[in-house]
Coordinates of C-alpha atoms and ligand atoms in Angstrom, one line a residue:
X9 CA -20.5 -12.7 37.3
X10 CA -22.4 -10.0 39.3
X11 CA -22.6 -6.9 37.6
X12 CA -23.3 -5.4 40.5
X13 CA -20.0 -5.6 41.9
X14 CA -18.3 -4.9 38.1
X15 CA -20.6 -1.9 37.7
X16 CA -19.2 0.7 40.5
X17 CA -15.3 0.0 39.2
X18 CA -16.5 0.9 35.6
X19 CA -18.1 4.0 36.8
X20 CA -15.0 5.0 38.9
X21 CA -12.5 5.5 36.0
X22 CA -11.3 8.4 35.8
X23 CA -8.0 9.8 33.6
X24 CA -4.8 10.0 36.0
X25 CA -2.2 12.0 34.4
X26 CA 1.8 11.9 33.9
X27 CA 2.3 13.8 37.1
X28 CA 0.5 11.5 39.4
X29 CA 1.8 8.1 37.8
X30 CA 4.4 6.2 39.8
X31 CA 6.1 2.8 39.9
X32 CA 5.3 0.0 39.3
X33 CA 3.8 0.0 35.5
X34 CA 2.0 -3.1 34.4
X35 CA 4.0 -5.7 33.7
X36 CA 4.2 -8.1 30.2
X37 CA 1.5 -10.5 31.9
X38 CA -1.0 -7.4 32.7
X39 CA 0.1 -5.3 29.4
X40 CA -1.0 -8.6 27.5
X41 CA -4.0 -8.6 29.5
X42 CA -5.1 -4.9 28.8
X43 CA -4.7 -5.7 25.2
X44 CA -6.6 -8.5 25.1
X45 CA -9.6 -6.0 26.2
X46 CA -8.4 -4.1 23.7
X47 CA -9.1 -6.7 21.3
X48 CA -13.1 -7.3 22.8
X49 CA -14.2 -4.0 21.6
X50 CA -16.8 -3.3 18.6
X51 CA -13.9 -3.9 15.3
X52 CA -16.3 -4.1 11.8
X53 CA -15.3 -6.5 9.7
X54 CA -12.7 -7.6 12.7
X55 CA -9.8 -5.4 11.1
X56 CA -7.8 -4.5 13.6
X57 CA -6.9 -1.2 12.8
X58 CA -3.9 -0.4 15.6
X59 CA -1.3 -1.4 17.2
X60 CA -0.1 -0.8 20.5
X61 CA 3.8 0.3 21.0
X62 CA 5.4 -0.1 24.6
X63 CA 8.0 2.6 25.7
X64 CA 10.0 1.7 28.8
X65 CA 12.6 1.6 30.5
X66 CA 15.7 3.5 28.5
X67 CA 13.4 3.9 25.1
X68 CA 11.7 6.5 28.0
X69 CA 15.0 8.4 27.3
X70 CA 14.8 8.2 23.8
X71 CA 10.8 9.3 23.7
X72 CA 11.5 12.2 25.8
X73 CA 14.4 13.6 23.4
X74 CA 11.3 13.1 20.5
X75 CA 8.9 14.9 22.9
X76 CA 11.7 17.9 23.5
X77 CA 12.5 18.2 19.9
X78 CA 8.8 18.9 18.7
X79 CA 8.3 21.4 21.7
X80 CA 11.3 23.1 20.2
X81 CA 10.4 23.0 16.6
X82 CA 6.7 24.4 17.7
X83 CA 8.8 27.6 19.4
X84 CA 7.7 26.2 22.7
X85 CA 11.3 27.3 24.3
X86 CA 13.4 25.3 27.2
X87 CA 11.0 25.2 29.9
X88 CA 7.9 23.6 27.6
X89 CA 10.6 21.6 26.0
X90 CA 11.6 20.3 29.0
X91 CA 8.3 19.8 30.3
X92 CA 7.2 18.0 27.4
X93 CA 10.5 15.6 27.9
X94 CA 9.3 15.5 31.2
X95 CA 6.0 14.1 30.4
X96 CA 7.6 11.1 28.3
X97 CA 10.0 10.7 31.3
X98 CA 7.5 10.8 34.8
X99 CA 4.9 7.3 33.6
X100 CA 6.5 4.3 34.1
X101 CA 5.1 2.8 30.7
X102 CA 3.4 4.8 27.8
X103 CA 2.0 2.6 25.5
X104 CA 2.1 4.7 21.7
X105 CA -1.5 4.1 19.7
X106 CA -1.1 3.7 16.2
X107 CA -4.1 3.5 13.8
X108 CA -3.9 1.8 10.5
X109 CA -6.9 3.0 9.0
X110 CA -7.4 1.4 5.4
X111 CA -8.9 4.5 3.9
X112 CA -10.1 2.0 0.9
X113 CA -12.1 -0.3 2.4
X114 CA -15.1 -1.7 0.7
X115 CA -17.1 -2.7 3.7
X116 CA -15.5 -0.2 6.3
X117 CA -15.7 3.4 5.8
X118 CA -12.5 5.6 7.8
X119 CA -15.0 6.9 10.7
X120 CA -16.2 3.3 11.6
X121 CA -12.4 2.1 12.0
X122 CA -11.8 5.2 14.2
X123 CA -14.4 4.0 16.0
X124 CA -13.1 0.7 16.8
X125 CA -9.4 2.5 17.6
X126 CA -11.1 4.5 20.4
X127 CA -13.3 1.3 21.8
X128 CA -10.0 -0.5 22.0
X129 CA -8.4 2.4 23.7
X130 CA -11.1 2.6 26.3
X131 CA -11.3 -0.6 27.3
X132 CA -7.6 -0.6 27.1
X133 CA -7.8 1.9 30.0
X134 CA -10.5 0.4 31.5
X135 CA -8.7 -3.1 31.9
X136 CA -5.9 -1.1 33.5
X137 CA -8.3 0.6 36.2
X138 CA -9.3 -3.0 36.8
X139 CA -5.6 -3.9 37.4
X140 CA -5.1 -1.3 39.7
X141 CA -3.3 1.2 37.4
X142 CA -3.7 4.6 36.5
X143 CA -3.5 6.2 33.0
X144 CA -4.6 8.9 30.6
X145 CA -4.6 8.8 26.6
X146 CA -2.7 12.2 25.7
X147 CA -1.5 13.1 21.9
X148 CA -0.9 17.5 22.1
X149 CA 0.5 19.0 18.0
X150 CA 3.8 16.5 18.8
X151 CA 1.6 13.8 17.2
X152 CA 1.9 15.3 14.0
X153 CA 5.5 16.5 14.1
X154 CA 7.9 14.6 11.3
X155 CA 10.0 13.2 13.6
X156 CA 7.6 11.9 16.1
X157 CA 5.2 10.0 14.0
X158 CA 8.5 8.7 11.8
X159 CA 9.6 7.3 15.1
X160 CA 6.2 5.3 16.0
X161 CA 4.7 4.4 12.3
X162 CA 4.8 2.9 9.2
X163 CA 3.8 4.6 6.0
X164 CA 0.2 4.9 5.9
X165 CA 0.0 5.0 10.0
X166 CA -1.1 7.7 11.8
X167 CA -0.2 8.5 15.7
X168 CA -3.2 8.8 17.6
X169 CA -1.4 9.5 21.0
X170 CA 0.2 7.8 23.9
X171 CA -1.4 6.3 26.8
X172 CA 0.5 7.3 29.9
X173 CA 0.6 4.1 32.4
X174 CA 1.4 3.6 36.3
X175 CA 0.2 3.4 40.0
X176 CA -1.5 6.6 41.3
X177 CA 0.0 8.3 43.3
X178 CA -2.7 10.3 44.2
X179 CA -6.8 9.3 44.1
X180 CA -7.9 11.0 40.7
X181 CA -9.6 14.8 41.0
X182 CA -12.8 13.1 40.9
X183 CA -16.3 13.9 38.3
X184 CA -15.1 15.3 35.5
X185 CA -17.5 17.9 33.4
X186 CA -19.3 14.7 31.9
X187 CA -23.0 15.5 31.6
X188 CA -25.6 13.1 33.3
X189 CA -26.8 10.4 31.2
X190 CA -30.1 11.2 31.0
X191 CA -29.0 14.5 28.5
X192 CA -27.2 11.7 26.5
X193 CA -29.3 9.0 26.2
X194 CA -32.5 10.4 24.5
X195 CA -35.6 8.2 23.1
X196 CA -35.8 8.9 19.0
X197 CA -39.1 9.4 17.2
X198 CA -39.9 10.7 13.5
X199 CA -38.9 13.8 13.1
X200 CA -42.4 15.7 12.0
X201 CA -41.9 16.2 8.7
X202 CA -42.0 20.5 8.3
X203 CA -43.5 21.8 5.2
Ligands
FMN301 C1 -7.3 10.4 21.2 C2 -7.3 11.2 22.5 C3 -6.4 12.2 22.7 C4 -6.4 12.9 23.9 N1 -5.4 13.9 24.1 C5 -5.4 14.6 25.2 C6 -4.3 15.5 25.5 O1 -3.4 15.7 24.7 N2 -4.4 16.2 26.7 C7 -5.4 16.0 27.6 O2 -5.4 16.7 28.6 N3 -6.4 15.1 27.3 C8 -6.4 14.4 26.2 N4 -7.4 13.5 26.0 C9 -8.5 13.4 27.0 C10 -8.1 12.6 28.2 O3 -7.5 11.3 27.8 C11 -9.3 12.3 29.1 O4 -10.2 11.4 28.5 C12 -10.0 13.5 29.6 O5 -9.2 14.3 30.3 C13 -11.3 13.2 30.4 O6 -10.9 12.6 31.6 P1 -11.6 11.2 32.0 O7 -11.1 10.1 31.1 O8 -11.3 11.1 33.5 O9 -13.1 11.3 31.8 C14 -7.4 12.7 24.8 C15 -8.4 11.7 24.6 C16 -8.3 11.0 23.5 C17 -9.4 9.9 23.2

C-alpha cells in the first residue's frame, strides 16, 4: 500500500450535512464495510461498546415523526419541528450510534469506552469518504428526549447521535476552523517543579 496515495483522501474528509446528501446511500455490502472500520479502531479490553442502527427507507418516516415530536416538546414550534423532521427525512441512510458503556468495568473506566465509541465513529465516516459518500455525525437535545432514546436503546444505552449518510450533492465548504497541527502536537518535558 502507498500511503502516499491513502494520505491526501484522509486529509480531505470533511462533515457533509443533511441538506447536501442525496441518493444513492451505501448499500448492505458498503454499510458492512464501513462497520468493519468501525470495528479497527482502538476498543480496551475489545468491548465493543455500540452498536450501529440503520434507518431507511419508510423507518425514515417513522424517525422523522420522533425528530418532530422532541422539537415540539422542547417548544421549538411548527417550522423547527418540521425542520427537524426534515433532517431525519433529506439523508438517504442515518445510521443511529448507540453506546453501551459498562459504567462497572474493572479494567475499563467510562471515559476510555467513550473513547473507543468516537474512534469507531470516525473511522466509520472515514470508510464512507473512502466509498465515495458523504456524512456528518449530528445528535442536537432530541438525543435525550424520552421518546427518542426509548425508540433506539436498551436499558442502560445511551444515544450518542445519528450519522447522516449519502452522495454529496455539493463538494463540502472546505477547512473547517481546525487549528494546524503543530498547536496540537506538542513535545512533553518535566514540568519544573515550582516551589
Ligand atoms: C458525538 C457528536 C455529536 C455531534 N453533534 C453535532 C450536531 O448536533 N450538530 C452539528 O452541527 N455538529 C455536530 N457534531 C460535529 C460534526 O459532526 C462535525 O464533526 C463538525 O461539524 C466538524 O466538521 P468536520 O467533521 O468536517 O471537521 C457532532 C460530533 C460528534 C462527534
Amino acid at each position: 500500500m502507498n500511503p502516499n496515495a491513502l494520505l491526501p483522501l484522509l486529509l480531505d474528509r470533511y462533515s457533509v450535512g443533511p441538506k447536501h446528501l442525496a441518493e444513492p446511500g451505501p448499500d448492505d455490502a458498503q454499510l458492512a464495510l464501513m462497520t468493519a472500520a468501525a470495528l479497527r479502531a482502538p476498543d480496551h479490553a475489545e468491548l465493543v461498546p455500540f452498536r450501529f442502527k440503520v434507518v431507511r427507507g419508510d423507518a425514515r418516516t417513522a424517525m422523522a415523526a420522533l425528530f418532530a415530536g422532541a422539537a415540539s416538546e422542547a417548544g421549538k414550534g411548527e417550522e423547527g419541528a418540521a425542520l427537524d423532521a426534515e433532517r431525519a427525512l433529506r439523508p438517504p441512510v442515518t445510521v443511529a450510534v448507540v453506546a453501551r458503556i459498562d459504567l462497572g468495568h474493572p479494567l475499563v473506566p467510562a471515559h476510555e469506552q467513550w473513547a473507543a465509541v468516537g474512534g469507531a465513529v470516525a473511522n466509520f465516516l472515514m470508510a464512507a469518504h473512502l466509498l465515495g459518500f458523504g456524512g456528518k455525525m449530528l445528535s442536537g437535545a432530541k438525543v435525550r428526549n424520552a421518546a427518542v432514546a426509548a425508540a433506539f436503546c436498551e436499558p442502560g444505552e445511551t444515544l450518542a447521535g445519528w450519522i447522516a449518510l449519502g452522495t454529496p450533492s455539493r463538494k463540502p465548504a472546505g477547512p473547517s476552523r481546525k487549528p494546524d497541527p503543530g498547536q496540537v502536537l506538542i513535545d512533553w518535558h518535566l514540568p519544573c517543579k515550582r516551589d
